[in-house]
Coordinates of C-alpha atoms and ligand atoms in Angstrom, one line a residue:
X865 CA 185.3 208.0 82.6
X866 CA 187.0 208.3 79.3
X867 CA 184.5 209.3 76.5
X868 CA 183.4 206.4 74.2
X869 CA 184.6 208.4 71.2
X870 CA 188.1 208.6 72.7
X871 CA 188.2 205.1 74.0
X872 CA 187.3 203.7 70.6
X873 CA 190.4 205.3 68.9
X874 CA 192.7 202.5 67.9
X875 CA 196.5 202.8 68.2
X876 CA 198.7 203.4 65.2
X877 CA 200.4 199.9 65.2
X878 CA 203.5 201.2 63.3
X879 CA 204.2 203.4 66.4
X880 CA 203.9 200.3 68.6
X881 CA 206.6 198.7 66.4
X882 CA 208.7 201.8 66.6
X883 CA 208.3 202.0 70.4
X884 CA 209.3 198.3 70.8
X885 CA 212.3 198.9 68.5
X886 CA 213.3 201.9 70.7
X887 CA 213.1 199.7 73.8
X888 CA 215.3 197.1 72.2
X889 CA 217.8 199.9 71.2
X890 CA 217.9 201.1 74.8
X891 CA 218.8 197.5 75.8
X892 CA 221.7 197.6 73.3
X893 CA 220.2 196.2 70.0
X894 CA 221.0 197.8 66.7
X895 CA 217.8 198.2 64.7
X896 CA 217.3 199.0 61.0
X897 CA 214.2 201.2 60.8
X898 CA 212.1 200.4 57.7
X899 CA 208.8 201.0 59.5
X900 CA 208.9 204.7 59.8
X901 CA 207.1 206.9 57.3
X902 CA 209.1 210.1 57.6
X903 CA 212.0 211.5 55.5
X904 CA 215.4 210.7 56.9
X905 CA 216.8 213.8 55.2
X906 CA 217.5 217.0 57.0
X907 CA 215.2 219.9 56.3
X908 CA 216.5 222.0 53.4
X909 CA 218.9 224.7 54.6
X910 CA 216.9 227.5 52.9
X911 CA 213.9 226.4 55.0
X912 CA 215.9 226.4 58.3
X913 CA 217.4 229.7 57.5
X914 CA 213.9 231.2 56.8
X915 CA 212.7 229.8 60.1
X916 CA 215.6 231.3 62.1
X917 CA 215.2 234.6 60.3
X918 CA 211.5 234.6 61.1
X919 CA 212.2 234.2 64.8
X920 CA 214.7 237.0 64.8
X921 CA 212.3 239.2 62.9
X922 CA 209.6 238.6 65.5
X923 CA 207.3 236.2 63.8
X924 CA 206.4 234.7 67.1
X925 CA 202.7 235.7 67.4
X926 CA 199.4 234.6 66.1
X927 CA 198.7 235.0 62.4
X928 CA 195.5 235.3 60.4
X929 CA 193.4 232.2 61.2
X930 CA 193.5 231.2 57.5
X931 CA 197.3 231.5 57.4
X932 CA 199.6 234.3 56.3
X933 CA 198.4 235.8 53.0
X934 CA 201.8 235.5 51.4
X935 CA 201.9 231.8 52.1
X936 CA 198.4 231.2 50.8
X937 CA 199.4 233.1 47.7
X938 CA 202.5 230.9 47.3
X939 CA 200.4 227.7 47.7
X940 CA 198.1 229.0 44.9
X941 CA 201.1 229.8 42.7
X942 CA 202.5 226.3 43.4
X943 CA 199.2 224.6 42.4
X944 CA 198.9 226.8 39.3
X945 CA 202.5 226.1 38.2
X946 CA 202.3 222.3 39.0
X947 CA 198.8 221.4 37.8
X948 CA 197.6 224.4 35.8
X949 CA 194.6 224.8 38.2
X950 CA 193.4 228.1 39.4
X951 CA 193.1 228.4 43.2
X952 CA 192.6 231.7 45.1
X953 CA 194.1 232.5 48.5
X954 CA 190.6 232.7 50.0
X955 CA 190.2 229.0 49.3
X956 CA 193.2 228.0 51.4
X957 CA 193.4 227.3 55.2
X958 CA 196.9 226.8 56.6
X959 CA 197.0 224.3 59.5
X960 CA 199.6 222.8 61.8
X961 CA 200.3 219.7 59.7
X962 CA 197.9 218.1 57.3
X963 CA 196.4 216.0 60.2
X964 CA 194.5 219.0 61.6
X965 CA 193.4 219.7 58.0
X966 CA 191.9 216.3 57.8
X967 CA 190.1 217.0 61.1
X968 CA 188.7 220.3 59.8
X969 CA 187.4 218.8 56.6
X970 CA 185.6 215.9 58.2
X971 CA 184.2 218.1 61.0
X972 CA 182.8 220.5 58.4
X973 CA 181.4 217.7 56.1
X974 CA 179.9 215.0 58.3
X975 CA 176.7 214.7 60.2
X976 CA 176.3 211.6 62.5
X977 CA 176.0 208.5 60.3
X978 CA 177.3 210.2 57.1
X979 CA 179.6 207.9 55.1
X980 CA 183.1 208.4 53.7
X981 CA 184.5 205.9 51.2
X982 CA 188.1 205.0 51.8
X983 CA 190.3 202.4 50.2
X984 CA 191.4 199.3 52.0
X985 CA 194.3 199.4 52.6
X986 CA 194.5 203.1 53.6
X987 CA 196.6 205.4 55.8
X988 CA 196.0 204.0 59.2
X989 CA 194.6 207.2 60.8
X990 CA 191.8 208.0 58.3
X991 CA 189.0 205.8 60.0
X992 CA 189.8 207.3 63.4
X993 CA 189.3 210.9 62.0
X994 CA 186.0 209.9 60.4
X995 CA 184.7 208.0 63.5
X996 CA 185.7 210.7 65.9
X997 CA 183.3 213.1 64.2
X998 CA 180.5 210.4 64.2
X999 CA 181.0 209.5 60.5
X1000 CA 181.1 206.0 59.1
X1001 CA 184.2 204.9 57.1
X1002 CA 183.1 202.6 54.2
X1003 CA 186.1 200.6 53.0
X1004 CA 186.4 199.7 49.3
X1005 CA 189.0 197.0 48.7
X1006 CA 191.9 197.7 46.3
X1007 CA 193.9 194.8 44.9
X1008 CA 197.6 194.0 44.4
X1009 CA 196.9 193.0 40.8
X1010 CA 195.6 196.5 40.0
X1011 CA 198.6 198.1 41.7
X1012 CA 196.2 198.8 44.6
X1013 CA 194.3 201.4 42.4
X1014 CA 190.7 201.9 43.2
X1015 CA 188.2 200.3 40.8
X1016 CA 185.7 203.1 40.3
X1017 CA 182.8 200.7 39.8
X1018 CA 183.4 199.3 43.3
X1019 CA 183.2 202.9 44.7
X1020 CA 180.0 203.5 42.7
X1021 CA 178.4 200.4 44.2
X1022 CA 178.9 201.8 47.7
X1023 CA 177.5 205.3 47.0
X1024 CA 174.1 206.1 48.5
X1025 CA 172.2 209.1 49.9
X1026 CA 174.5 209.1 53.0
X1027 CA 177.8 209.3 51.1
X1028 CA 179.5 212.7 51.7
X1029 CA 182.9 212.0 50.4
X1030 CA 185.1 209.7 48.4
X1031 CA 188.6 209.8 49.9
X1032 CA 191.6 209.3 47.6
X1033 CA 195.4 209.3 48.3
X1034 CA 197.7 209.1 45.3
X1035 CA 200.6 208.4 45.6
X1036 CA 199.3 206.3 48.5
X1037 CA 200.4 205.4 51.9
X1038 CA 200.9 202.4 52.4
X1039 CA 201.1 201.1 48.8
X1040 CA 203.3 203.8 47.1
X1041 CA 201.1 203.5 44.0
X1042 CA 199.5 206.1 41.8
X1043 CA 195.9 206.4 40.6
X1044 CA 195.8 206.6 36.8
X1045 CA 194.4 209.7 35.2
X1046 CA 191.6 207.7 33.7
X1047 CA 190.5 206.2 37.1
X1048 CA 190.9 209.6 38.7
X1049 CA 188.6 211.2 36.2
X1050 CA 186.1 208.4 36.7
X1051 CA 186.2 209.0 40.5
X1052 CA 185.9 212.8 40.0
X1053 CA 182.8 212.1 38.0
X1054 CA 181.2 210.6 41.1
X1055 CA 181.2 214.0 42.9
X1056 CA 177.9 215.6 43.2
X1057 CA 175.7 212.5 43.1
X1058 CA 174.3 212.6 45.7
X1059 CA 174.5 216.3 45.6
X1060 CA 176.3 216.3 49.0
X1061 CA 179.2 214.1 47.8
X1062 CA 182.7 215.5 47.4
X1063 CA 186.1 214.0 46.6
X1064 CA 188.7 214.5 49.3
X1065 CA 192.2 214.1 47.9
X1066 CA 195.2 213.7 50.3
X1067 CA 198.0 215.0 48.1
X1068 CA 200.7 214.9 50.8
X1069 CA 203.0 212.6 48.7
X1070 CA 202.8 214.7 45.6
X1071 CA 206.2 215.6 44.2
X1072 CA 207.6 212.2 45.3
X1073 CA 206.8 210.4 42.1
X1074 CA 209.5 208.6 40.2
X1075 CA 207.7 207.2 37.2
X1076 CA 204.4 208.4 35.7
X1077 CA 202.6 211.6 36.7
X1078 CA 200.5 212.5 39.7
X1079 CA 197.4 214.6 39.2
X1080 CA 195.6 216.9 41.6
X1081 CA 191.9 216.3 42.0
X1082 CA 191.4 219.9 41.1
X1083 CA 192.3 219.1 37.5
X1084 CA 189.1 217.1 37.3
X1085 CA 186.5 218.7 39.5
X1086 CA 185.9 221.7 41.8
X1087 CA 183.7 219.6 44.1
X1088 CA 186.8 218.6 46.0
X1089 CA 188.9 219.2 49.0
X1090 CA 192.7 219.0 48.7
X1091 CA 194.8 218.1 51.8
X1092 CA 198.5 218.7 51.6
X1093 CA 201.4 219.6 53.7
X1094 CA 205.1 220.2 54.0
X1095 CA 206.1 217.1 56.1
X1096 CA 207.0 214.7 53.3
X1097 CA 208.2 216.6 50.2
X1098 CA 210.2 219.1 52.1
X1099 CA 211.3 216.9 55.0
X1100 CA 209.5 219.1 57.5
X1101 CA 207.6 216.6 59.7
X1102 CA 208.6 218.1 63.0
X1103 CA 207.8 221.7 61.9
X1104 CA 204.1 220.7 61.5
X1105 CA 202.6 222.6 58.6
X1106 CA 199.8 221.6 56.2
X1107 CA 196.8 223.1 54.4
X1108 CA 193.5 222.5 52.9
X1109 CA 192.1 223.9 49.7
X1110 CA 188.3 223.8 49.8
X1111 CA 185.2 225.0 48.0
X1112 CA 184.5 228.6 49.1
X1113 CA 181.2 227.7 50.9
X1114 CA 183.2 225.6 53.4
X1115 CA 186.0 228.2 54.1
X1116 CA 184.2 230.4 56.6
X1117 CA 182.8 227.4 58.6
X1118 CA 186.2 225.7 58.7
X1119 CA 187.8 229.0 59.6
X1120 CA 185.6 229.2 62.7
X1121 CA 186.7 225.7 63.6
X1122 CA 190.3 226.8 63.2
X1123 CA 189.8 230.0 65.3
X1124 CA 188.2 228.0 68.1
X1125 CA 190.3 224.9 68.2
X1126 CA 193.7 225.9 66.9
X1127 CA 193.7 229.8 66.5
X1128 CA 196.3 229.7 63.8
X1129 CA 199.3 227.7 62.5
X1130 CA 202.8 228.5 63.8
X1131 CA 203.9 231.9 62.5
X1132 CA 207.6 231.1 62.1
X1133 CA 207.0 227.9 60.3
X1134 CA 204.7 229.7 57.9
X1135 CA 207.6 231.9 56.9
X1136 CA 209.7 228.7 56.5
X1137 CA 207.1 227.2 54.3
X1138 CA 207.1 230.2 51.9
X1139 CA 210.9 229.5 51.5
X1140 CA 210.2 225.8 50.9
X1141 CA 207.8 226.5 48.1
X1142 CA 209.9 229.2 46.5
X1143 CA 213.5 228.1 47.1
X1144 CA 213.7 224.4 47.9
X1145 CA 213.2 223.0 44.4
X1146 CA 216.8 221.9 44.1
X1147 CA 216.8 220.2 47.5
X1148 CA 213.6 218.4 46.6
X1149 CA 215.0 217.2 43.3
X1150 CA 218.1 215.9 45.1
X1151 CA 216.1 214.0 47.7
X1152 CA 213.8 212.6 45.0
X1153 CA 216.7 211.2 43.0
X1154 CA 218.1 209.5 46.1
X1155 CA 214.6 208.1 47.0
X1156 CA 214.3 206.7 43.5
X1157 CA 217.7 204.9 43.7
X1158 CA 216.7 203.4 47.1
X1159 CA 213.3 202.4 45.6
X1160 CA 214.8 200.5 42.8
X1161 CA 217.3 198.8 45.1
X1162 CA 214.7 197.8 47.7
X1163 CA 212.2 196.5 45.1
X1164 CA 214.9 194.3 43.5
X1165 CA 216.1 192.9 46.9
X1166 CA 212.6 192.2 48.2
X1167 CA 211.8 190.4 45.0
X1168 CA 215.0 188.3 45.3
X1169 CA 213.9 187.5 48.9
X1170 CA 210.6 186.1 47.6
X1171 CA 208.2 188.9 48.5
X1172 CA 205.4 189.5 46.1
X1173 CA 205.4 192.9 44.3
X1174 CA 203.0 192.6 41.3
X1175 CA 203.0 196.2 40.3
X1176 CA 206.1 198.2 41.3
X1177 CA 205.3 201.3 43.4
X1178 CA 206.3 204.5 41.7
X1179 CA 205.6 207.1 44.4
X1180 CA 205.9 208.1 48.1
X1181 CA 208.6 206.1 49.9
X1182 CA 206.9 202.8 50.5
X1183 CA 206.9 199.3 49.1
X1184 CA 203.8 197.2 50.1
X1185 CA 205.0 193.7 49.7
X1186 CA 203.0 190.5 49.8
X1187 CA 204.3 188.2 52.6
X1188 CA 201.4 185.8 52.6
X1189 CA 203.7 182.9 51.9
X1190 CA 205.4 183.6 55.2
X1191 CA 202.5 184.2 57.6
X1192 CA 198.8 184.9 57.7
X1193 CA 199.2 187.3 60.6
X1194 CA 201.2 190.4 59.6
X1195 CA 201.2 191.8 63.1
X1196 CA 203.0 188.7 64.5
X1197 CA 205.3 188.5 61.5
X1198 CA 206.4 192.2 61.9
X1199 CA 207.2 191.7 65.6
X1200 CA 208.9 188.4 64.8
X1201 CA 211.1 190.1 62.2
X1202 CA 211.8 192.9 64.7
X1203 CA 212.8 190.5 67.5
X1204 CA 214.8 188.0 65.4
X1205 CA 216.2 190.1 62.5
X1206 CA 216.4 193.5 64.3
X1207 CA 214.5 195.1 61.3
X1208 CA 211.5 197.3 61.9
X1209 CA 208.7 196.9 59.3
X1210 CA 205.0 197.9 59.4
X1211 CA 202.4 195.1 59.4
X1212 CA 199.8 195.4 56.6
X1213 CA 196.9 194.9 59.0
X1214 CA 197.7 198.4 60.3
X1215 CA 196.3 199.8 57.1
X1216 CA 193.0 197.8 57.0
X1217 CA 191.8 194.2 56.8
X1218 CA 192.7 194.0 53.1
X1219 CA 196.3 194.8 54.0
X1220 CA 196.6 191.6 56.1
X1221 CA 199.4 189.4 54.8
X1222 CA 201.4 192.3 53.5
X1223 CA 204.4 194.2 55.0
X1224 CA 205.1 197.9 54.4
X1225 CA 208.8 198.7 53.9
X1226 CA 209.8 202.4 54.0
X1227 CA 212.8 203.5 52.0
X1228 CA 213.1 206.7 53.9
X1229 CA 216.4 205.4 55.2
X1230 CA 220.0 205.4 53.7
X1231 CA 220.9 203.0 51.0
X1232 CA 223.5 201.5 53.3
X1233 CA 220.9 200.8 56.0
X1234 CA 218.4 199.4 53.5
X1235 CA 221.1 197.1 52.2
X1236 CA 221.9 196.0 55.8
X1237 CA 218.1 195.5 56.5
X1238 CA 217.7 193.3 53.4
X1239 CA 220.8 191.2 54.3
X1240 CA 219.3 190.7 57.8
X1241 CA 216.0 189.7 56.3
X1242 CA 217.7 187.3 54.1
X1243 CA 219.4 185.6 57.0
X1244 CA 216.1 185.6 58.9
X1245 CA 214.3 183.9 56.0
X1246 CA 217.1 181.3 55.5
X1247 CA 216.8 180.4 59.2
X1248 CA 213.0 180.0 58.9
X1249 CA 213.3 177.8 55.8
Ligands
PLP196 C1 198.7 209.7 53.8 C2 199.1 210.6 54.9 N1 198.3 211.7 55.2 C3 198.6 212.5 56.2 C4 199.7 212.3 57.0 C5 199.9 213.3 58.1 O1 200.9 214.1 57.9 P1 201.3 215.5 58.6 O2 200.2 215.7 59.7 O3 202.6 215.4 59.2 O4 201.1 216.6 57.6 C6 200.5 211.2 56.8 C7 201.7 211.0 57.6 O5 202.3 209.9 57.6 C8 200.2 210.4 55.7 O6 201.0 209.3 55.4

């Protein structure tokens, strides 16, 4: 028998769209992929070189379970230079992607029945992480007219003695929007009441901000966990490296989880990550400029095609567009677009009930492909009309 906990894990629908798209490609179709949430850019050369050098130099063994000291130091320097916050290497645990970091944090924080507040819509995997360690995700709706920013008063209304964390993700997947400094401060002020409540901030899209300014939760409170990783900003998804910055009291317990379940992150990739933080600034700036050009183009085309974008997204690489005038059921709509327009898009329902009626478009694809995708959508919509 498969355990109840495992059987209850839901699939990541965007992967279902991708798998159907791949099937169609094998049968000869040409698909434009706007469903996938991963950089299309190659990993920066300095990162690849560092990885190869690390292999040659014999970095093929376990490392310290918290991660190489030099990398943890580089992460602290990065946070200090970017956000003017002080973080010490003994507050950092390096993991094989930010996904295991999410697992460590919720494992360390939650007793059975403890609650975690998440936004709706949210990154599809969050509720599964929470439920798997017997926690309860409590969804707080965020609205298109607010640019999908949390309303702190709606979070406050959900806080009770069982609340252990308020989860934020800015810039956000799937909406691409940023939390304002004011709202972030208001959310940070909620930490500590009840005493057991922390803010958990997924900062994986930091650095990919085209207008405005992202803020680390550590600028506002120390009662916080930061989740971050190298997948998005440095185009390193397949290299699998992330980290958590945590209050000191949690480090030793989470270290024991890491020692037992994962031992350590990949040694060679930790060397590559040091190069990413210290040398890849120019590559990141170039990628960011290109993302921004695509962002502007995609928003303009989607608006022309009649999709609703009330507040233009300014971060990550997503546009979360209102498609309620086309269909109530975003799952059916996404598959209909895939079958009939050969364009992959992510259905809003993948990101929570409040995402229903929306489609997520990713601009982690070339301008040429995005233009072709938009033209195909236009023809599809003209046919439907
Ligand atoms: C918001 C968010 N958090 C975490 C992750 C996981 O990233 P990784 O495990 O590659 O670091 C993703 C990946 O899409 C994401 O969008």
